[in-house]
C-alpha positions as a LaTeX table, in Angstrom:
\begin{tabular}{lrrr}
\hline
Residue & $x$ (\AA) & $y$ (\AA) & $z$ (\AA) \\
\hline
Met1 & 0.02 & 0.00 & $-0.02$ \\
Thr2 & 1.39 & 3.44 & $-1.01$ \\
Asp3 & 2.28 & 5.76 & 1.87 \\
Pro4 & 0.17 & 8.94 & 1.29 \\
Ala5 & 3.10 & 11.04 & 2.61 \\
Ser6 & 5.43 & 9.76 & $-0.11$ \\
Ala7 & 2.80 & 9.63 & $-2.92$ \\
Pro8 & 3.58 & 11.64 & $-6.07$ \\
Arg9 & 2.50 & 15.34 & $-5.81$ \\
Arg10 & 1.87 & 18.13 & $-8.22$ \\
Val11 & 5.01 & 20.21 & $-7.59$ \\
Ala12 & 5.84 & 23.63 & $-8.99$ \\
Val13 & 9.51 & 24.69 & $-8.96$ \\
Ile14 & 10.22 & 28.39 & $-9.38$ \\
Gly15 & 13.85 & 29.28 & $-10.13$ \\
Leu16 & 15.98 & 26.88 & $-12.21$ \\
Gly17 & 19.51 & 28.11 & $-11.41$ \\
Val18 & 22.45 & 25.96 & $-10.30$ \\
Met19 & 20.44 & 24.72 & $-7.31$ \\
Gly20 & 16.84 & 24.79 & $-8.50$ \\
Gly21 & 17.60 & 22.95 & $-11.74$ \\
Pro22 & 19.01 & 19.82 & $-10.09$ \\
Ile23 & 16.26 & 19.96 & $-7.43$ \\
Ala24 & 13.62 & 19.84 & $-10.15$ \\
Arg25 & 15.45 & 16.92 & $-11.82$ \\
His26 & 15.42 & 14.88 & $-8.66$ \\
Leu27 & 11.72 & 15.66 & $-8.09$ \\
Gly28 & 10.86 & 14.52 & $-11.63$ \\
His29 & 12.86 & 11.25 & $-11.16$ \\
Ala30 & 11.05 & 10.69 & $-7.91$ \\
Gly31 & 7.77 & 10.61 & $-9.85$ \\
His32 & 6.29 & 13.97 & $-9.01$ \\
Ser33 & 4.32 & 15.90 & $-11.63$ \\
Leu34 & 6.32 & 19.05 & $-12.41$ \\
Thr35 & 5.45 & 22.59 & $-13.36$ \\
Leu36 & 8.41 & 24.95 & $-13.95$ \\
Tyr37 & 8.72 & 28.71 & $-13.98$ \\
Asn38 & 11.81 & 30.86 & $-14.41$ \\
Arg39 & 11.87 & 34.57 & $-15.16$ \\
Thr40 & 14.42 & 33.85 & $-17.88$ \\
Pro41 & 12.62 & 31.36 & $-20.15$ \\
Lys42 & 15.81 & 30.08 & $-21.78$ \\
Arg43 & 16.75 & 28.36 & $-18.51$ \\
Ile44 & 13.72 & 26.18 & $-18.86$ \\
Ala45 & 14.65 & 25.45 & $-22.43$ \\
His46 & 18.12 & 24.38 & $-21.29$ \\
Trp47 & 16.65 & 22.33 & $-18.49$ \\
Arg48 & 14.33 & 20.52 & $-20.95$ \\
Glu49 & 17.27 & 19.76 & $-23.20$ \\
Ala50 & 19.26 & 18.33 & $-20.30$ \\
Asn51 & 16.29 & 16.30 & $-18.96$ \\
Pro52 & 14.41 & 14.98 & $-21.99$ \\
Asp53 & 13.01 & 12.01 & $-20.02$ \\
Ile54 & 10.99 & 14.24 & $-17.65$ \\
Glu55 & 7.67 & 15.64 & $-18.76$ \\
Val56 & 6.92 & 19.16 & $-17.43$ \\
Arg57 & 4.44 & 21.94 & $-17.75$ \\
Glu58 & 5.90 & 25.42 & $-18.25$ \\
Ala59 & 4.13 & 28.21 & $-16.41$ \\
Asn60 & 3.73 & 31.84 & $-17.55$ \\
Asn61 & 4.37 & 33.29 & $-14.06$ \\
Ala62 & 4.59 & 32.33 & $-10.44$ \\
Ala63 & 0.81 & 32.47 & $-9.92$ \\
Asp64 & 0.25 & 30.19 & $-12.90$ \\
Ala65 & 2.90 & 27.81 & $-11.58$ \\
Ala66 & 1.17 & 27.60 & $-8.19$ \\
Asp67 & $-2.33$ & 27.24 & $-9.62$ \\
Gly68 & $-3.38$ & 23.63 & $-9.00$ \\
Ala69 & $-0.13$ & 22.70 & $-7.26$ \\
Asp70 & 0.11 & 20.70 & $-4.08$ \\
Val71 & 3.58 & 21.95 & $-3.38$ \\
Val72 & 5.49 & 25.05 & $-4.52$ \\
Ile73 & 9.26 & 25.30 & $-4.19$ \\
Thr74 & 11.16 & 28.51 & $-4.75$ \\
Cys75 & 14.90 & 28.91 & $-5.27$ \\
Val76 & 15.51 & 32.52 & $-6.45$ \\
Gly77 & 18.02 & 35.24 & $-5.85$ \\
Asn78 & 17.35 & 37.56 & $-2.87$ \\
Asp79 & 14.68 & 39.14 & $-0.66$ \\
Asp80 & 13.20 & 41.30 & $-3.44$ \\
Asp81 & 13.05 & 38.41 & $-5.88$ \\
Leu82 & 11.36 & 36.17 & $-3.32$ \\
Ala83 & 8.84 & 38.89 & $-2.27$ \\
Glu84 & 7.90 & 39.43 & $-5.92$ \\
Val85 & 7.34 & 35.71 & $-6.78$ \\
Val86 & 5.52 & 34.90 & $-3.52$ \\
Leu87 & 3.73 & 38.08 & $-2.41$ \\
Gly88 & 3.50 & 40.05 & $-5.65$ \\
Pro89 & 0.36 & 40.51 & $-7.78$ \\
Gln90 & 1.31 & 37.47 & $-9.88$ \\
Gly91 & 2.81 & 35.69 & $-6.89$ \\
Val92 & 2.45 & 32.18 & $-5.48$ \\
Phe93 & 0.12 & 33.19 & $-2.68$ \\
Thr94 & $-2.47$ & 34.56 & $-5.12$ \\
Thr95 & $-3.31$ & 31.00 & $-6.30$ \\
Leu96 & $-1.87$ & 28.39 & $-3.93$ \\
His97 & $-4.85$ & 26.78 & $-2.26$ \\
Ala98 & $-5.50$ & 26.61 & 1.49 \\
Gly99 & $-3.67$ & 23.52 & 2.82 \\
Gly100 & $-1.08$ & 23.79 & 0.11 \\
Leu101 & 2.64 & 23.55 & 0.94 \\
Phe102 & 5.20 & 26.25 & 0.24 \\
Ile103 & 8.95 & 25.56 & 0.56 \\
Asp104 & 11.58 & 28.25 & 0.02 \\
His105 & 15.20 & 27.26 & $-0.49$ \\
Thr106 & 16.51 & 30.79 & $-1.25$ \\
Thr107 & 19.06 & 32.19 & 1.15 \\
Val108 & 17.38 & 35.44 & 2.32 \\
Ser109 & 16.92 & 37.48 & 5.44 \\
Ala110 & 15.11 & 36.01 & 8.45 \\
Arg111 & 12.85 & 39.09 & 8.24 \\
Ile112 & 11.35 & 38.16 & 4.84 \\
Ala113 & 11.05 & 34.53 & 5.91 \\
Arg114 & 9.00 & 35.61 & 8.97 \\
Gln115 & 6.88 & 37.92 & 6.82 \\
Ile116 & 6.05 & 35.13 & 4.37 \\
Gly117 & 5.37 & 32.86 & 7.32 \\
Val118 & 2.71 & 35.25 & 8.63 \\
Glu119 & 1.14 & 35.68 & 5.20 \\
Ala120 & 1.09 & 31.87 & 4.76 \\
Arg121 & $-0.58$ & 31.40 & 8.14 \\
Asp122 & $-3.29$ & 33.96 & 7.27 \\
Lys123 & $-3.93$ & 32.04 & 4.02 \\
Glu124 & $-3.82$ & 28.58 & 5.71 \\
Ile125 & $-0.79$ & 27.61 & 3.68 \\
Arg126 & 1.85 & 25.40 & 5.24 \\
Cys127 & 5.17 & 27.20 & 4.88 \\
Val128 & 8.82 & 26.16 & 5.39 \\
Asp129 & 11.91 & 28.33 & 5.04 \\
Ala130 & 14.65 & 25.82 & 4.20 \\
Pro131 & 18.00 & 27.30 & 3.10 \\
Met132 & 20.57 & 24.76 & 1.92 \\
Thr133 & 24.15 & 23.76 & 2.37 \\
Gly134 & 26.03 & 21.39 & 0.10 \\
Ala135 & 26.62 & 23.75 & $-2.86$ \\
Gln136 & 26.03 & 22.78 & $-6.46$ \\
Ala137 & 27.67 & 19.40 & $-6.03$ \\
Gly138 & 25.19 & 18.54 & $-3.25$ \\
Ala139 & 22.27 & 19.63 & $-5.42$ \\
Glu140 & 23.50 & 17.54 & $-8.32$ \\
Ala141 & 24.04 & 14.46 & $-6.10$ \\
Gly142 & 20.81 & 14.92 & $-4.11$ \\
Thr143 & 22.73 & 15.17 & $-0.81$ \\
Leu144 & 21.87 & 18.65 & 0.39 \\
Thr145 & 21.46 & 19.62 & 4.02 \\
Leu146 & 18.32 & 21.69 & 4.76 \\
Met147 & 17.84 & 23.94 & 7.80 \\
Cys148 & 14.10 & 24.32 & 8.25 \\
Gly149 & 11.98 & 26.97 & 9.91 \\
Gly150 & 8.23 & 26.72 & 10.28 \\
Arg151 & 5.54 & 24.82 & 12.11 \\
Ala152 & 6.17 & 21.12 & 12.86 \\
Asp153 & 3.25 & 20.02 & 10.67 \\
Ala154 & 4.55 & 22.00 & 7.71 \\
Val155 & 8.07 & 20.51 & 8.01 \\
Ala156 & 6.59 & 17.06 & 8.42 \\
Ala157 & 4.55 & 17.51 & 5.23 \\
Ala158 & 7.61 & 18.91 & 3.33 \\
Thr159 & 10.06 & 16.17 & 4.38 \\
Pro160 & 8.90 & 13.44 & 1.99 \\
Val161 & 9.19 & 15.89 & $-0.91$ \\
Met162 & 12.54 & 17.34 & 0.16 \\
Ser163 & 13.96 & 13.83 & 0.70 \\
Ala164 & 14.22 & 13.54 & $-3.09$ \\
Tyr165 & 17.19 & 15.88 & $-3.08$ \\
Ala166 & 18.35 & 16.19 & 0.57 \\
Arg167 & 20.27 & 13.79 & 2.77 \\
Arg168 & 19.84 & 15.77 & 6.01 \\
Ile169 & 16.73 & 17.66 & 6.97 \\
Val170 & 16.72 & 19.45 & 10.37 \\
His171 & 13.77 & 21.33 & 11.84 \\
Ile172 & 15.31 & 24.23 & 13.66 \\
Gly173 & 12.21 & 26.04 & 15.01 \\
Lys174 & 9.62 & 28.64 & 14.00 \\
Ala175 & 9.51 & 30.67 & 10.80 \\
Gly176 & 12.81 & 32.44 & 10.03 \\
Thr177 & 14.99 & 30.11 & 12.14 \\
Gly178 & 16.13 & 28.21 & 9.05 \\
Gln179 & 17.44 & 31.48 & 7.57 \\
Ala180 & 19.07 & 32.42 & 10.88 \\
Thr181 & 20.83 & 29.04 & 11.01 \\
Lys182 & 22.11 & 29.50 & 7.46 \\
Met183 & 23.72 & 32.80 & 8.63 \\
Val184 & 25.38 & 30.90 & 11.44 \\
Asn185 & 26.68 & 28.35 & 8.92 \\
Gln186 & 28.06 & 31.03 & 6.62 \\
Leu187 & 29.88 & 32.89 & 9.38 \\
Ala188 & 31.54 & 29.63 & 10.46 \\
Leu189 & 32.37 & 28.68 & 6.88 \\
Ala190 & 33.92 & 32.08 & 6.05 \\
Gly191 & 36.17 & 31.94 & 9.09 \\
Val192 & 37.38 & 28.40 & 8.42 \\
Thr193 & 38.06 & 29.18 & 4.74 \\
Ala194 & 40.06 & 32.35 & 5.49 \\
Ala195 & 42.15 & 30.61 & 8.20 \\
Leu196 & 42.82 & 27.68 & 5.88 \\
Ala197 & 44.10 & 30.05 & 3.18 \\
Glu198 & 46.51 & 31.73 & 5.64 \\
Ala199 & 47.79 & 28.39 & 6.85 \\
Phe200 & 48.29 & 27.32 & 3.27 \\
Arg201 & 50.30 & 30.46 & 2.41 \\
Leu202 & 52.57 & 29.82 & 5.49 \\
Ala203 & 53.25 & 26.27 & 4.30 \\
Gln204 & 54.12 & 27.66 & 0.87 \\
Ala205 & 56.40 & 30.36 & 2.24 \\
Glu206 & 58.26 & 27.77 & 4.35 \\
His207 & 58.74 & 25.63 & 1.23 \\
Leu208 & 57.06 & 22.67 & 2.86 \\
Asp209 & 55.88 & 19.62 & 0.97 \\
Leu210 & 52.17 & 20.49 & 0.72 \\
Asp211 & 51.02 & 16.88 & 0.45 \\
Lys212 & 52.90 & 15.90 & 3.57 \\
Val213 & 51.61 & 18.91 & 5.42 \\
Tyr214 & 48.08 & 17.90 & 4.56 \\
Glu215 & 48.78 & 14.31 & 5.67 \\
Ala216 & 50.10 & 15.56 & 8.95 \\
Ile217 & 47.42 & 18.06 & 9.95 \\
Ser218 & 44.27 & 16.67 & 8.36 \\
Gly219 & 43.91 & 13.88 & 10.96 \\
Gly220 & 43.78 & 16.26 & 13.95 \\
Ala221 & 41.86 & 19.21 & 15.33 \\
Ala222 & 42.68 & 21.37 & 12.31 \\
Gln223 & 40.82 & 19.05 & 9.95 \\
Ser224 & 37.74 & 20.43 & 8.14 \\
Trp225 & 35.69 & 19.78 & 5.06 \\
Gln226 & 37.32 & 22.81 & 3.47 \\
Met227 & 40.75 & 21.36 & 4.12 \\
Asp228 & 39.83 & 17.94 & 2.71 \\
Asn229 & 38.26 & 19.40 & $-0.39$ \\
Arg230 & 40.21 & 22.59 & $-1.13$ \\
Trp231 & 43.84 & 22.09 & 0.05 \\
His232 & 44.92 & 20.32 & $-3.12$ \\
Thr233 & 42.94 & 22.50 & $-5.47$ \\
Met234 & 44.42 & 25.63 & $-3.84$ \\
Ala235 & 47.84 & 24.12 & $-4.53$ \\
Gln236 & 46.84 & 23.99 & $-8.20$ \\
Glu237 & 45.38 & 27.55 & $-7.96$ \\
Arg238 & 42.03 & 26.16 & $-9.20$ \\
Phe239 & 39.03 & 28.01 & $-7.90$ \\
Asp240 & 36.18 & 26.80 & $-10.05$ \\
Phe241 & 34.47 & 24.63 & $-7.43$ \\
Gly242 & 31.36 & 25.10 & $-5.37$ \\
Phe243 & 30.05 & 28.24 & $-3.78$ \\
Ala244 & 30.83 & 31.51 & $-5.59$ \\
Ile245 & 32.24 & 34.56 & $-3.89$ \\
Asp246 & 29.35 & 36.68 & $-5.23$ \\
Trp247 & 26.95 & 34.43 & $-3.28$ \\
Met248 & 29.07 & 34.34 & $-0.16$ \\
Arg249 & 29.19 & 38.17 & $-0.07$ \\
Lys250 & 25.38 & 38.25 & $-0.29$ \\
Asp251 & 25.15 & 35.76 & 2.60 \\
Leu252 & 27.69 & 37.56 & 4.72 \\
Gly253 & 25.79 & 40.78 & 4.20 \\
Leu254 & 22.66 & 39.11 & 5.53 \\
Ala255 & 24.54 & 37.84 & 8.60 \\
Leu256 & 26.17 & 41.22 & 9.28 \\
Asp257 & 22.83 & 42.97 & 8.98 \\
Glu258 & 21.19 & 40.47 & 11.29 \\
Gly259 & 23.93 & 40.98 & 13.82 \\
Arg260 & 23.60 & 44.72 & 13.76 \\
Gly261 & 19.87 & 44.37 & 14.40 \\
Leu262 & 20.69 & 42.28 & 17.48 \\
Gly263 & 23.39 & 44.64 & 18.71 \\
Leu264 & 26.19 & 42.29 & 17.69 \\
Ser265 & 29.39 & 42.89 & 15.68 \\
Phe266 & 31.32 & 40.31 & 13.71 \\
Pro267 & 34.70 & 41.88 & 12.98 \\
Val268 & 36.23 & 38.74 & 11.50 \\
Ala269 & 33.36 & 38.25 & 9.07 \\
Ala270 & 33.49 & 41.97 & 8.15 \\
Leu271 & 37.21 & 41.67 & 7.30 \\
Ile272 & 36.62 & 38.52 & 5.28 \\
Asp273 & 33.83 & 40.29 & 3.40 \\
Gln274 & 36.20 & 43.05 & 2.45 \\
Leu275 & 38.80 & 40.56 & 1.25 \\
Tyr276 & 36.15 & 38.95 & $-0.89$ \\
Ala277 & 35.17 & 42.43 & $-2.24$ \\
Asp278 & 38.79 & 42.89 & $-3.32$ \\
Ile279 & 38.72 & 39.57 & $-5.20$ \\
Gln280 & 35.45 & 40.63 & $-6.91$ \\
Ala281 & 37.30 & 43.80 & $-8.03$ \\
Met282 & 39.98 & 41.47 & $-9.48$ \\
Gly283 & 37.31 & 39.77 & $-11.57$ \\
Gly284 & 36.97 & 36.71 & $-9.30$ \\
Gly285 & 33.39 & 37.02 & $-8.19$ \\
Arg286 & 32.35 & 33.72 & $-9.73$ \\
Gln287 & 35.28 & 31.79 & $-8.29$ \\
Asp288 & 34.64 & 29.65 & $-5.21$ \\
Thr289 & 35.28 & 30.93 & $-1.74$ \\
Ser290 & 38.76 & 29.29 & $-1.51$ \\
Ala291 & 39.88 & 32.00 & $-3.94$ \\
Ile292 & 40.38 & 34.18 & $-0.85$ \\
Leu293 & 43.89 & 32.75 & $-1.23$ \\
Arg294 & 44.41 & 35.14 & $-4.12$ \\
Arg295 & 44.10 & 38.09 & $-1.75$ \\
Leu296 & 47.05 & 36.85 & 0.43 \\
Pro297 & 50.65 & 37.66 & $-0.65$ \\
Lys298 & 52.94 & 34.91 & $-1.92$ \\
Arg299 & 56.09 & 36.10 & $-0.17$ \\
Gly300 & 58.68 & 33.35 & 0.02 \\
Val301 & 56.95 & 31.15 & $-2.52$ \\
Arg302 & 59.25 & 29.97 & $-5.22$ \\
\hline
\end{tabular}
């Protein structure tokens, strides 16, 4: 007997970028009926070309995408983009029925997540803010981690759908707490990445065997995902992996703003943000965050 919680749904996906595109593919392969909308239509054309085995309906706007859907998933750019596609005159909430499920995977402010949560409650829509970690590779592999804010019943309803593309799903608390947790994650990630780059430059300046240094330090307290996945690519000066500096600066801006609103200051994150701004000025905005290495001098390096 089919579990109703895992039964195929009518799912609309809004936003087919580097994260939303793979999410839609996983949902299609899981047997859900898909409707797609992207403000740039050519992205849907490219998605169709890459996924000819998945039948989809293409919507004219966000309201059209949500009309008749059981679940709507958004993965767009920023607060303004999200407000437009959800709360605008042609937004999701104009047509998504009472009892429908709305899941947002955009990294945005906790403020807009809370606002959407209130609007959803008033319309009797179940709502989850669920920013992601795992980067593009995690989206492609279907192994994302999701940090969820919203009511327990909404997260419970969303979990079978999100399991098509996520390996870890954690309910943090009420609306907006998923976004706040993503800020915590990005502050921690920025600090680890910057410290790793400084350690790497010291190893180079001392003319150490970088492979042996990695072997020595990667098994102890200094070990991190960044070290395991970026030490060797930094040695090759390759920075075309994972999370782009442009996106990290957006996320750090959200965290710094949230901190100011709470009377907190994050001097380390503010400095790292400035270093990333320098790399953007060097034309490296689309490089991954380990490119912070480019901002550190190579003194002593042969």
